[in-house]
């Protein structure tokens, strides 16, 4: 995957809070272990003390102490030459921040980024409360703003945005050439305001226009449910991201389900782009015994630190983990640990593939550098970066789960042949109608299926797909996907529990 450096970040007010392609999995938290892991994570803490654990005065002294270095003098010389001679004027602060960004660019690391004071304030705010936007985490992949995962219940999810969608335009203005933060500033906005995104979707030859209304994006991250199959009760816990309260929410949900005498558990991290290591750590310590680590961390010198729990006994019920291509970072730590250290099955599709750990380093003026310091490795020492975690039981959703929004510029009718017709045929089939074929040719069978659908919905029975009919088909498909009906991955995860 060709990912440009510096262009992956969490989108405060647009997207997620923590994790995934813009993962802040480590933050300052990765250098802090529980008391039980104090000895095992000594190397991690030692590295953290190199800069991030210094006081503001100590950090300032450290930076000033570098000024005698010949290489630093070269930077200072360039700074003075630009200041004194450049025809193009630049503020002192612009030059300094440009130098920092330039250094990070040379690392060829998409996860090492610089956040100025304003961006850092927005980031801090997004951790603590709700925020406003469309609700999707994005990254910069192949120089395009790319959706990693929409947040559950967000405008992005409701509008049908999917992982790997690439944003080309915002309200008709191209975002080509912008860095991620500049692109995000165009997308985010106040609750109730509208935004139109032009999307390029893998597998679709035409770009899509998706209208969204920005809203409050709550930071609730854990949802529980139960399902009874053949007289056996399965508990289901969905984790949408790993933020500061996730582990406590998970613990409460699990306690409530166990009080209901569940006979198996499904942990669902589909579309979860990651988050804080401490929270996934606390969750894993409820399932993985002390016989082996649930994750390993490797520093730049190749030194490895192991994280283990004090747990003596595993749960007395079976567990499966659900993941997909939108599961990243901390979600992958959970999936890999549950499989390799716990022996539990992973159901779904291959995950995103984010295997590095970042730590935030304050610069003393409110700005921050986020720098990649470590790799995280699975319990068996595997590095899944840009590879992903493979499921033990691969299951894809029904085809209509992957369809595109219906955009009707010209009415579709008998004997037409177009990609949009194929899209509509797949949706009709998913809704229980019989279009006869799903190859994009508008046949007589398709015409009959459209007429039947229109009659059922109280629409004009023309057998043709106009904007109203297309919009209704899309509306019902979205409702069906969100309802969980025909969720083949979930059904399989429950089946695996009780096999």
GROMACS .gro file of C-alpha atoms in nm:
model
  499
    1UNK     CA    1   0.000   0.000   0.000
    2UNK     CA    2   0.148   0.335  -0.103
    3UNK     CA    3   0.077   0.575   0.181
    4UNK     CA    4   0.225   0.924   0.180
    5UNK     CA    5   0.407   1.030   0.498
    6UNK     CA    6   0.247   1.263   0.747
    7UNK     CA    7  -0.094   1.216   0.590
    8UNK     CA    8  -0.267   0.987   0.832
    9UNK     CA    9  -0.444   1.132   1.131
   10UNK     CA   10  -0.749   1.127   1.345
   11UNK     CA   11  -1.006   1.364   1.216
   12UNK     CA   12  -1.131   1.562   1.508
   13UNK     CA   13  -1.484   1.682   1.447
   14UNK     CA   14  -1.503   1.479   1.128
   15UNK     CA   15  -1.409   1.138   1.223
   16UNK     CA   16  -1.300   0.930   1.502
   17UNK     CA   17  -1.136   1.007   1.825
   18UNK     CA   18  -0.852   0.758   1.832
   19UNK     CA   19  -0.702   0.486   1.628
   20UNK     CA   20  -0.668   0.302   1.303
   21UNK     CA   21  -0.512   0.452   0.997
   22UNK     CA   22  -0.466   0.766   1.199
   23UNK     CA   23  -0.403   0.558   1.503
   24UNK     CA   24  -0.318   0.712   1.833
   25UNK     CA   25  -0.316   0.366   1.983
   26UNK     CA   26  -0.012   0.445   2.189
   27UNK     CA   27  -0.034   0.810   2.281
   28UNK     CA   28   0.123   0.865   2.619
   29UNK     CA   29  -0.061   0.557   2.741
   30UNK     CA   30   0.157   0.301   2.572
   31UNK     CA   31   0.447   0.399   2.794
   32UNK     CA   32   0.238   0.338   3.104
   33UNK     CA   33   0.159  -0.012   3.214
   34UNK     CA   34  -0.044  -0.157   3.497
   35UNK     CA   35   0.138  -0.239   3.818
   36UNK     CA   36   0.129  -0.604   3.722
   37UNK     CA   37   0.325  -0.530   3.405
   38UNK     CA   38   0.570  -0.286   3.561
   39UNK     CA   39   0.874  -0.506   3.522
   40UNK     CA   40   0.780  -0.636   3.182
   41UNK     CA   41   0.732  -0.292   3.031
   42UNK     CA   42   1.042  -0.127   3.175
   43UNK     CA   43   1.192  -0.079   2.832
   44UNK     CA   44   0.878   0.096   2.709
   45UNK     CA   45   0.881   0.335   3.005
   46UNK     CA   46   1.252   0.404   2.964
   47UNK     CA   47   1.199   0.506   2.602
   48UNK     CA   48   0.907   0.727   2.698
   49UNK     CA   49   1.126   0.916   2.945
   50UNK     CA   50   1.362   1.019   2.665
   51UNK     CA   51   1.146   1.322   2.589
   52UNK     CA   52   0.776   1.287   2.653
   53UNK     CA   53   0.812   1.239   3.028
   54UNK     CA   54   1.033   1.546   3.074
   55UNK     CA   55   0.885   1.859   3.228
   56UNK     CA   56   0.824   2.157   3.002
   57UNK     CA   57   1.140   2.329   3.131
   58UNK     CA   58   1.343   2.012   3.080
   59UNK     CA   59   1.210   1.976   2.726
   60UNK     CA   60   1.304   2.338   2.654
   61UNK     CA   61   1.654   2.285   2.791
   62UNK     CA   62   1.690   1.969   2.585
   63UNK     CA   63   1.595   2.148   2.263
   64UNK     CA   64   1.818   2.446   2.341
   65UNK     CA   65   2.102   2.206   2.411
   66UNK     CA   66   2.093   2.093   2.051
   67UNK     CA   67   2.174   2.438   1.913
   68UNK     CA   68   2.549   2.375   1.916
   69UNK     CA   69   2.519   2.079   1.685
   70UNK     CA   70   2.655   2.144   1.336
   71UNK     CA   71   2.348   1.996   1.169
   72UNK     CA   72   2.117   2.215   1.378
   73UNK     CA   73   2.329   2.518   1.286
   74UNK     CA   74   2.264   2.437   0.921
   75UNK     CA   75   1.890   2.452   0.988
   76UNK     CA   76   1.931   2.783   1.168
   77UNK     CA   77   2.135   2.919   0.877
   78UNK     CA   78   1.861   2.826   0.629
   79UNK     CA   79   1.604   2.990   0.856
   80UNK     CA   80   1.801   3.318   0.862
   81UNK     CA   81   1.863   3.314   0.487
   82UNK     CA   82   1.491   3.278   0.417
   83UNK     CA   83   1.401   3.546   0.670
   84UNK     CA   84   1.647   3.800   0.536
   85UNK     CA   85   1.645   3.733   0.162
   86UNK     CA   86   1.331   3.558   0.043
   87UNK     CA   87   1.107   3.754  -0.193
   88UNK     CA   88   0.816   3.550  -0.056
   89UNK     CA   89   0.740   3.661   0.297
   90UNK     CA   90   0.670   3.405   0.567
   91UNK     CA   91   0.591   3.436   0.934
   92UNK     CA   92   0.852   3.302   1.174
   93UNK     CA   93   0.603   3.046   1.301
   94UNK     CA   94   0.533   2.924   0.946
   95UNK     CA   95   0.900   2.854   0.887
   96UNK     CA   96   0.943   2.670   1.214
   97UNK     CA   97   0.635   2.455   1.170
   98UNK     CA   98   0.728   2.391   0.807
   99UNK     CA   99   1.070   2.266   0.919
  100UNK     CA  100   0.909   2.027   1.168
  101UNK     CA  101   0.667   1.896   0.907
  102UNK     CA  102   0.950   1.857   0.658
  103UNK     CA  103   1.152   1.645   0.900
  104UNK     CA  104   0.854   1.422   0.962
  105UNK     CA  105   0.797   1.391   0.586
  106UNK     CA  106   1.143   1.240   0.542
  107UNK     CA  107   1.056   0.951   0.776
  108UNK     CA  108   0.822   0.805   0.512
  109UNK     CA  109   0.589   0.712   0.798
  110UNK     CA  110   0.218   0.791   0.759
  111UNK     CA  111   0.165   0.776   1.135
  112UNK     CA  112   0.428   1.028   1.245
  113UNK     CA  113   0.255   1.366   1.237
  114UNK     CA  114   0.267   1.717   1.374
  115UNK     CA  115  -0.036   1.882   1.535
  116UNK     CA  116  -0.033   2.254   1.598
  117UNK     CA  117  -0.191   2.401   1.910
  118UNK     CA  118  -0.536   2.446   1.756
  119UNK     CA  119  -0.550   2.091   1.618
  120UNK     CA  120  -0.432   1.951   1.951
  121UNK     CA  121  -0.705   2.138   2.138
  122UNK     CA  122  -0.966   1.995   1.902
  123UNK     CA  123  -0.822   1.648   1.949
  124UNK     CA  124  -0.831   1.675   2.329
  125UNK     CA  125  -1.190   1.796   2.314
  126UNK     CA  126  -1.293   1.502   2.096
  127UNK     CA  127  -1.160   1.255   2.353
  128UNK     CA  128  -1.356   1.403   2.641
  129UNK     CA  129  -1.704   1.455   2.501
  130UNK     CA  130  -1.911   1.440   2.186
  131UNK     CA  131  -1.813   1.635   1.877
  132UNK     CA  132  -1.976   1.748   1.557
  133UNK     CA  133  -1.915   1.628   1.205
  134UNK     CA  134  -2.003   1.341   0.971
  135UNK     CA  135  -1.861   1.064   1.189
  136UNK     CA  136  -1.599   0.874   0.990
  137UNK     CA  137  -1.231   0.814   1.046
  138UNK     CA  138  -1.017   0.895   0.745
  139UNK     CA  139  -0.656   0.861   0.639
  140UNK     CA  140  -0.447   0.967   0.340
  141UNK     CA  141  -0.385   0.665   0.114
  142UNK     CA  142  -0.222   0.703  -0.229
  143UNK     CA  143  -0.258   1.080  -0.181
  144UNK     CA  144  -0.636   1.054  -0.149
  145UNK     CA  145  -0.851   1.117   0.157
  146UNK     CA  146  -0.978   0.769   0.235
  147UNK     CA  147  -1.250   0.642   0.468
  148UNK     CA  148  -1.121   0.388   0.721
  149UNK     CA  149  -1.454   0.332   0.894
  150UNK     CA  150  -1.777   0.523   0.962
  151UNK     CA  151  -1.884   0.554   1.327
  152UNK     CA  152  -2.189   0.358   1.435
  153UNK     CA  153  -2.506   0.568   1.413
  154UNK     CA  154  -2.327   0.860   1.247
  155UNK     CA  155  -2.434   1.053   0.936
  156UNK     CA  156  -2.151   0.878   0.750
  157UNK     CA  157  -2.289   0.534   0.833
  158UNK     CA  158  -2.647   0.634   0.758
  159UNK     CA  159  -2.545   0.775   0.419
  160UNK     CA  160  -2.372   0.450   0.326
  161UNK     CA  161  -2.005   0.552   0.337
  162UNK     CA  162  -1.780   0.246   0.343
  163UNK     CA  163  -1.418   0.160   0.428
  164UNK     CA  164  -1.181   0.250   0.140
  165UNK     CA  165  -1.415   0.512  -0.010
  166UNK     CA  166  -1.196   0.797  -0.135
  167UNK     CA  167  -1.312   1.158  -0.105
  168UNK     CA  168  -1.241   1.354  -0.423
  169UNK     CA  169  -1.444   1.673  -0.366
  170UNK     CA  170  -1.620   1.855  -0.085
  171UNK     CA  171  -1.915   2.067  -0.198
  172UNK     CA  172  -1.778   2.059  -0.552
  173UNK     CA  173  -1.426   2.170  -0.452
  174UNK     CA  174  -1.141   1.928  -0.513
  175UNK     CA  175  -0.931   1.820  -0.215
  176UNK     CA  176  -0.649   1.702  -0.440
  177UNK     CA  177  -0.314   1.832  -0.319
  178UNK     CA  178  -0.441   1.923   0.029
  179UNK     CA  179  -0.293   1.759   0.335
  180UNK     CA  180  -0.529   1.569   0.559
  181UNK     CA  181  -0.593   1.846   0.809
  182UNK     CA  182  -0.679   2.098   0.535
  183UNK     CA  183  -0.913   1.850   0.371
  184UNK     CA  184  -1.079   1.778   0.702
  185UNK     CA  185  -1.136   2.146   0.771
  186UNK     CA  186  -1.353   2.152   0.459
  187UNK     CA  187  -1.554   1.848   0.567
  188UNK     CA  188  -1.620   1.921   0.933
  189UNK     CA  189  -1.880   2.172   1.039
  190UNK     CA  190  -2.164   2.255   1.274
  191UNK     CA  191  -2.455   2.029   1.353
  192UNK     CA  192  -2.738   2.066   1.101
  193UNK     CA  193  -2.520   2.198   0.819
  194UNK     CA  194  -2.508   2.007   0.492
  195UNK     CA  195  -2.211   1.879   0.296
  196UNK     CA  196  -2.185   1.693  -0.035
  197UNK     CA  197  -1.895   1.453  -0.082
  198UNK     CA  198  -1.785   1.325  -0.421
  199UNK     CA  199  -1.666   0.969  -0.364
  200UNK     CA  200  -1.457   0.725  -0.563
  201UNK     CA  201  -1.543   0.371  -0.458
  202UNK     CA  202  -1.335   0.063  -0.544
  203UNK     CA  203  -1.522  -0.147  -0.799
  204UNK     CA  204  -1.730   0.143  -0.926
  205UNK     CA  205  -1.631   0.311  -1.251
  206UNK     CA  206  -1.832   0.627  -1.180
  207UNK     CA  207  -1.783   0.869  -0.892
  208UNK     CA  208  -2.066   0.902  -0.641
  209UNK     CA  209  -2.216   1.212  -0.482
  210UNK     CA  210  -2.328   1.162  -0.123
  211UNK     CA  211  -2.521   1.425   0.070
  212UNK     CA  212  -2.482   1.434   0.448
  213UNK     CA  213  -2.616   1.649   0.732
  214UNK     CA  214  -2.357   1.699   1.004
  215UNK     CA  215  -2.458   1.604   1.357
  216UNK     CA  216  -2.331   1.547   1.709
  217UNK     CA  217  -2.113   1.237   1.719
  218UNK     CA  218  -2.143   1.076   2.063
  219UNK     CA  219  -1.855   0.881   2.202
  220UNK     CA  220  -2.053   0.585   2.329
  221UNK     CA  221  -1.840   0.290   2.227
  222UNK     CA  222  -1.999  -0.029   2.365
  223UNK     CA  223  -2.334  -0.187   2.276
  224UNK     CA  224  -2.471  -0.518   2.409
  225UNK     CA  225  -2.738  -0.758   2.294
  226UNK     CA  226  -2.839  -1.124   2.323
  227UNK     CA  227  -2.955  -1.381   2.070
  228UNK     CA  228  -3.099  -1.724   2.140
  229UNK     CA  229  -3.024  -2.000   1.890
  230UNK     CA  230  -3.156  -2.355   1.941
  231UNK     CA  231  -3.228  -2.274   2.304
  232UNK     CA  232  -2.878  -2.139   2.374
  233UNK     CA  233  -2.828  -1.775   2.469
  234UNK     CA  234  -2.537  -1.587   2.311
  235UNK     CA  235  -2.423  -1.252   2.444
  236UNK     CA  236  -2.305  -0.994   2.192
  237UNK     CA  237  -2.082  -0.696   2.273
  238UNK     CA  238  -2.004  -0.453   1.994
  239UNK     CA  239  -1.706  -0.219   2.045
  240UNK     CA  240  -1.705   0.073   1.799
  241UNK     CA  241  -1.372   0.224   1.918
  242UNK     CA  242  -1.136   0.211   2.214
  243UNK     CA  243  -1.156   0.540   2.402
  244UNK     CA  244  -1.108   0.638   2.765
  245UNK     CA  245  -1.428   0.480   2.897
  246UNK     CA  246  -1.447   0.177   2.671
  247UNK     CA  247  -1.299  -0.081   2.907
  248UNK     CA  248  -1.536   0.024   3.189
  249UNK     CA  249  -1.834   0.016   2.952
  250UNK     CA  250  -1.725  -0.328   2.834
  251UNK     CA  251  -1.683  -0.460   3.188
  252UNK     CA  252  -2.032  -0.339   3.282
  253UNK     CA  253  -2.187  -0.490   2.968
  254UNK     CA  254  -2.012  -0.823   3.024
  255UNK     CA  255  -2.124  -0.838   3.389
  256UNK     CA  256  -2.484  -0.775   3.287
  257UNK     CA  257  -2.470  -1.044   3.020
  258UNK     CA  258  -2.315  -1.296   3.259
  259UNK     CA  259  -2.592  -1.223   3.509
  260UNK     CA  260  -2.831  -1.323   3.230
  261UNK     CA  261  -2.651  -1.659   3.216
  262UNK     CA  262  -2.519  -1.635   2.861
  263UNK     CA  263  -2.374  -1.958   2.721
  264UNK     CA  264  -2.137  -1.794   2.474
  265UNK     CA  265  -2.004  -1.448   2.377
  266UNK     CA  266  -1.944  -1.269   2.046
  267UNK     CA  267  -1.711  -0.966   2.058
  268UNK     CA  268  -1.782  -0.753   1.750
  269UNK     CA  269  -1.509  -0.510   1.639
  270UNK     CA  270  -1.622  -0.471   1.276
  271UNK     CA  271  -1.565  -0.117   1.157
  272UNK     CA  272  -1.370  -0.037   1.475
  273UNK     CA  273  -1.066   0.169   1.370
  274UNK     CA  274  -0.880   0.132   1.699
  275UNK     CA  275  -0.797   0.353   1.993
  276UNK     CA  276  -0.621   0.353   2.327
  277UNK     CA  277  -0.399   0.060   2.412
  278UNK     CA  278  -0.487   0.082   2.780
  279UNK     CA  279  -0.849   0.005   2.710
  280UNK     CA  280  -0.792  -0.295   2.487
  281UNK     CA  281  -0.536  -0.411   2.743
  282UNK     CA  282  -0.791  -0.401   3.026
  283UNK     CA  283  -1.042  -0.589   2.814
  284UNK     CA  284  -0.793  -0.861   2.717
  285UNK     CA  285  -0.694  -0.910   3.080
  286UNK     CA  286  -1.047  -1.040   3.142
  287UNK     CA  287  -0.997  -1.326   2.893
  288UNK     CA  288  -0.630  -1.414   2.839
  289UNK     CA  289  -0.453  -1.604   3.117
  290UNK     CA  290  -0.099  -1.543   3.242
  291UNK     CA  291   0.042  -1.840   3.053
  292UNK     CA  292   0.153  -1.622   2.761
  293UNK     CA  293   0.154  -1.253   2.663
  294UNK     CA  294  -0.150  -1.104   2.498
  295UNK     CA  295   0.068  -0.855   2.306
  296UNK     CA  296   0.436  -0.771   2.263
  297UNK     CA  297   0.596  -0.434   2.197
  298UNK     CA  298   0.927  -0.393   2.012
  299UNK     CA  299   1.130  -0.071   2.022
  300UNK     CA  300   1.371   0.074   1.765
  301UNK     CA  301   1.659  -0.126   1.913
  302UNK     CA  302   1.473  -0.452   1.873
  303UNK     CA  303   1.409  -0.490   2.246
  304UNK     CA  304   1.077  -0.660   2.317
  305UNK     CA  305   0.844  -0.615   2.611
  306UNK     CA  306   0.564  -0.853   2.692
  307UNK     CA  307   0.224  -0.769   2.837
  308UNK     CA  308   0.060  -1.037   3.048
  309UNK     CA  309  -0.243  -1.058   3.273
  310UNK     CA  310  -0.277  -1.210   3.620
  311UNK     CA  311  -0.575  -1.416   3.509
  312UNK     CA  312  -0.561  -1.779   3.615
  313UNK     CA  313  -0.870  -1.927   3.452
  314UNK     CA  314  -1.040  -1.870   3.118
  315UNK     CA  315  -1.411  -1.806   3.087
  316UNK     CA  316  -1.628  -2.115   3.112
  317UNK     CA  317  -1.813  -2.030   2.790
  318UNK     CA  318  -1.702  -2.015   2.424
  319UNK     CA  319  -1.611  -1.685   2.257
  320UNK     CA  320  -1.577  -1.569   1.897
  321UNK     CA  321  -1.448  -1.239   1.760
  322UNK     CA  322  -1.604  -1.062   1.460
  323UNK     CA  323  -1.385  -0.839   1.242
  324UNK     CA  324  -1.376  -0.690   0.891
  325UNK     CA  325  -1.161  -0.466   0.672
  326UNK     CA  326  -1.257  -0.166   0.889
  327UNK     CA  327  -1.110  -0.326   1.202
  328UNK     CA  328  -0.771  -0.170   1.272
  329UNK     CA  329  -0.502  -0.113   1.528
  330UNK     CA  330  -0.636  -0.181   1.879
  331UNK     CA  331  -0.909  -0.395   1.723
  332UNK     CA  332  -0.640  -0.607   1.563
  333UNK     CA  333  -0.456  -0.637   1.894
  334UNK     CA  334  -0.778  -0.778   2.040
  335UNK     CA  335  -0.847  -1.018   1.751
  336UNK     CA  336  -0.492  -1.150   1.735
  337UNK     CA  337  -0.467  -1.195   2.112
  338UNK     CA  338  -0.801  -1.371   2.142
  339UNK     CA  339  -0.698  -1.610   1.864
  340UNK     CA  340  -0.330  -1.677   1.934
  341UNK     CA  341  -0.333  -1.656   2.314
  342UNK     CA  342  -0.693  -1.758   2.379
  343UNK     CA  343  -0.753  -2.008   2.102
  344UNK     CA  344  -1.079  -1.838   2.001
  345UNK     CA  345  -1.203  -1.817   1.641
  346UNK     CA  346  -1.205  -1.495   1.438
  347UNK     CA  347  -1.502  -1.469   1.201
  348UNK     CA  348  -1.535  -1.224   0.909
  349UNK     CA  349  -1.280  -1.085   0.667
  350UNK     CA  350  -0.915  -0.976   0.685
  351UNK     CA  351  -0.854  -0.668   0.901
  352UNK     CA  352  -0.692  -0.335   0.803
  353UNK     CA  353  -0.327  -0.397   0.900
  354UNK     CA  354  -0.193  -0.134   1.145
  355UNK     CA  355   0.096  -0.267   1.353
  356UNK     CA  356   0.288   0.036   1.476
  357UNK     CA  357   0.258   0.236   1.798
  358UNK     CA  358   0.280   0.612   1.831
  359UNK     CA  359   0.351   0.836   2.128
  360UNK     CA  360   0.261   1.202   2.160
  361UNK     CA  361   0.547   1.436   2.251
  362UNK     CA  362   0.445   1.786   2.362
  363UNK     CA  363   0.653   2.071   2.224
  364UNK     CA  364   0.587   2.304   2.516
  365UNK     CA  365   0.363   2.556   2.334
  366UNK     CA  366   0.052   2.341   2.299
  367UNK     CA  367   0.167   2.176   1.975
  368UNK     CA  368   0.261   1.810   1.962
  369UNK     CA  369   0.461   1.564   1.756
  370UNK     CA  370   0.318   1.214   1.730
  371UNK     CA  371   0.607   0.982   1.654
  372UNK     CA  372   0.618   0.612   1.580
  373UNK     CA  373   0.826   0.452   1.857
  374UNK     CA  374   0.729   0.086   1.857
  375UNK     CA  375   0.589  -0.209   1.670
  376UNK     CA  376   0.323  -0.418   1.837
  377UNK     CA  377   0.346  -0.791   1.782
  378UNK     CA  378   0.091  -1.065   1.831
  379UNK     CA  379   0.134  -1.311   2.122
  380UNK     CA  380   0.331  -1.540   1.889
  381UNK     CA  381   0.552  -1.253   1.771
  382UNK     CA  382   0.388  -1.185   1.434
  383UNK     CA  383   0.385  -0.832   1.288
  384UNK     CA  384   0.060  -0.773   1.100
  385UNK     CA  385   0.147  -0.427   0.963
  386UNK     CA  386   0.003  -0.378   0.611
  387UNK     CA  387  -0.094  -0.747   0.620
  388UNK     CA  388  -0.389  -0.755   0.856
  389UNK     CA  389  -0.519  -1.030   1.081
  390UNK     CA  390  -0.665  -1.321   0.887
  391UNK     CA  391  -0.996  -1.467   1.007
  392UNK     CA  392  -1.004  -1.833   1.103
  393UNK     CA  393  -1.354  -1.851   0.954
  394UNK     CA  394  -1.390  -1.626   0.649
  395UNK     CA  395  -1.741  -1.497   0.584
  396UNK     CA  396  -1.853  -1.208   0.364
  397UNK     CA  397  -2.184  -1.028   0.388
  398UNK     CA  398  -2.455  -1.064   0.121
  399UNK     CA  399  -2.377  -0.879  -0.199
  400UNK     CA  400  -2.625  -0.598  -0.133
  401UNK     CA  401  -2.423  -0.495   0.174
  402UNK     CA  402  -2.156  -0.370  -0.068
  403UNK     CA  403  -2.378  -0.183  -0.316
  404UNK     CA  404  -2.335   0.184  -0.402
  405UNK     CA  405  -2.578   0.473  -0.345
  406UNK     CA  406  -2.839   0.497  -0.620
  407UNK     CA  407  -2.783   0.810  -0.832
  408UNK     CA  408  -3.037   0.859  -1.110
  409UNK     CA  409  -2.951   1.130  -1.361
  410UNK     CA  410  -3.158   0.980  -1.641
  411UNK     CA  411  -3.447   0.737  -1.596
  412UNK     CA  412  -3.346   0.372  -1.626
  413UNK     CA  413  -3.576   0.150  -1.833
  414UNK     CA  414  -3.606  -0.167  -2.041
  415UNK     CA  415  -3.312  -0.250  -2.271
  416UNK     CA  416  -3.076  -0.007  -2.096
  417UNK     CA  417  -2.738  -0.137  -1.989
  418UNK     CA  418  -2.545   0.039  -1.712
  419UNK     CA  419  -2.351  -0.011  -1.392
  420UNK     CA  420  -2.628   0.166  -1.199
  421UNK     CA  421  -2.877  -0.094  -1.322
  422UNK     CA  422  -2.657  -0.372  -1.186
  423UNK     CA  423  -2.652  -0.189  -0.854
  424UNK     CA  424  -3.033  -0.161  -0.850
  425UNK     CA  425  -3.074  -0.528  -0.947
  426UNK     CA  426  -2.858  -0.641  -0.656
  427UNK     CA  427  -3.058  -0.422  -0.418
  428UNK     CA  428  -3.392  -0.551  -0.549
  429UNK     CA  429  -3.270  -0.907  -0.504
  430UNK     CA  430  -3.165  -0.822  -0.148
  431UNK     CA  431  -3.515  -0.688  -0.080
  432UNK     CA  432  -3.673  -1.014  -0.196
  433UNK     CA  433  -3.765  -0.925  -0.554
  434UNK     CA  434  -3.651  -1.121  -0.862
  435UNK     CA  435  -3.483  -0.900  -1.125
  436UNK     CA  436  -3.385  -1.206  -1.329
  437UNK     CA  437  -3.022  -1.101  -1.363
  438UNK     CA  438  -2.763  -0.879  -1.192
  439UNK     CA  439  -2.529  -0.794  -1.479
  440UNK     CA  440  -2.655  -0.440  -1.555
  441UNK     CA  441  -2.889  -0.525  -1.844
  442UNK     CA  442  -3.245  -0.396  -1.782
  443UNK     CA  443  -3.443  -0.704  -1.887
  444UNK     CA  444  -3.817  -0.769  -1.889
  445UNK     CA  445  -3.772  -0.959  -1.561
  446UNK     CA  446  -3.606  -0.652  -1.410
  447UNK     CA  447  -3.889  -0.434  -1.537
  448UNK     CA  448  -4.140  -0.666  -1.370
  449UNK     CA  449  -3.946  -0.661  -1.044
  450UNK     CA  450  -3.936  -0.280  -1.048
  451UNK     CA  451  -4.311  -0.265  -1.113
  452UNK     CA  452  -4.378  -0.504  -0.825
  453UNK     CA  453  -4.159  -0.296  -0.594
  454UNK     CA  454  -4.332   0.027  -0.698
  455UNK     CA  455  -4.676  -0.124  -0.637
  456UNK     CA  456  -4.572  -0.247  -0.291
  457UNK     CA  457  -4.442   0.101  -0.201
  458UNK     CA  458  -4.737   0.296  -0.338
  459UNK     CA  459  -4.531   0.450  -0.619
  460UNK     CA  460  -4.631   0.502  -0.981
  461UNK     CA  461  -4.608   0.158  -1.143
  462UNK     CA  462  -4.402   0.239  -1.451
  463UNK     CA  463  -4.143  -0.040  -1.439
  464UNK     CA  464  -3.880   0.233  -1.480
  465UNK     CA  465  -3.630   0.349  -1.218
  466UNK     CA  466  -3.653   0.723  -1.165
  467UNK     CA  467  -3.506   0.928  -0.881
  468UNK     CA  468  -3.801   0.854  -0.649
  469UNK     CA  469  -3.793   0.478  -0.707
  470UNK     CA  470  -3.414   0.461  -0.682
  471UNK     CA  471  -3.417   0.660  -0.361
  472UNK     CA  472  -3.678   0.431  -0.205
  473UNK     CA  473  -3.484   0.118  -0.301
  474UNK     CA  474  -3.172   0.262  -0.140
  475UNK     CA  475  -3.360   0.371   0.173
  476UNK     CA  476  -3.500   0.022   0.233
  477UNK     CA  477  -3.163  -0.146   0.170
  478UNK     CA  478  -2.993   0.082   0.424
  479UNK     CA  479  -3.267   0.004   0.676
  480UNK     CA  480  -3.223  -0.368   0.615
  481UNK     CA  481  -2.844  -0.354   0.655
  482UNK     CA  482  -2.869  -0.153   0.975
  483UNK     CA  483  -3.140  -0.377   1.117
  484UNK     CA  484  -2.902  -0.671   1.124
  485UNK     CA  485  -3.130  -0.885   0.912
  486UNK     CA  486  -2.934  -1.141   0.711
  487UNK     CA  487  -2.610  -1.047   0.888
  488UNK     CA  488  -2.430  -1.360   0.771
  489UNK     CA  489  -2.111  -1.277   0.960
  490UNK     CA  490  -2.296  -1.247   1.291
  491UNK     CA  491  -2.497  -1.562   1.220
  492UNK     CA  492  -2.177  -1.754   1.151
  493UNK     CA  493  -2.008  -1.615   1.464
  494UNK     CA  494  -2.295  -1.748   1.675
  495UNK     CA  495  -2.293  -2.082   1.492
  496UNK     CA  496  -1.921  -2.119   1.564
  497UNK     CA  497  -1.989  -2.061   1.935
  498UNK     CA  498  -2.209  -2.363   1.965
  499UNK     CA  499  -2.057  -2.603   1.713
   0.00000   0.00000   0.00000
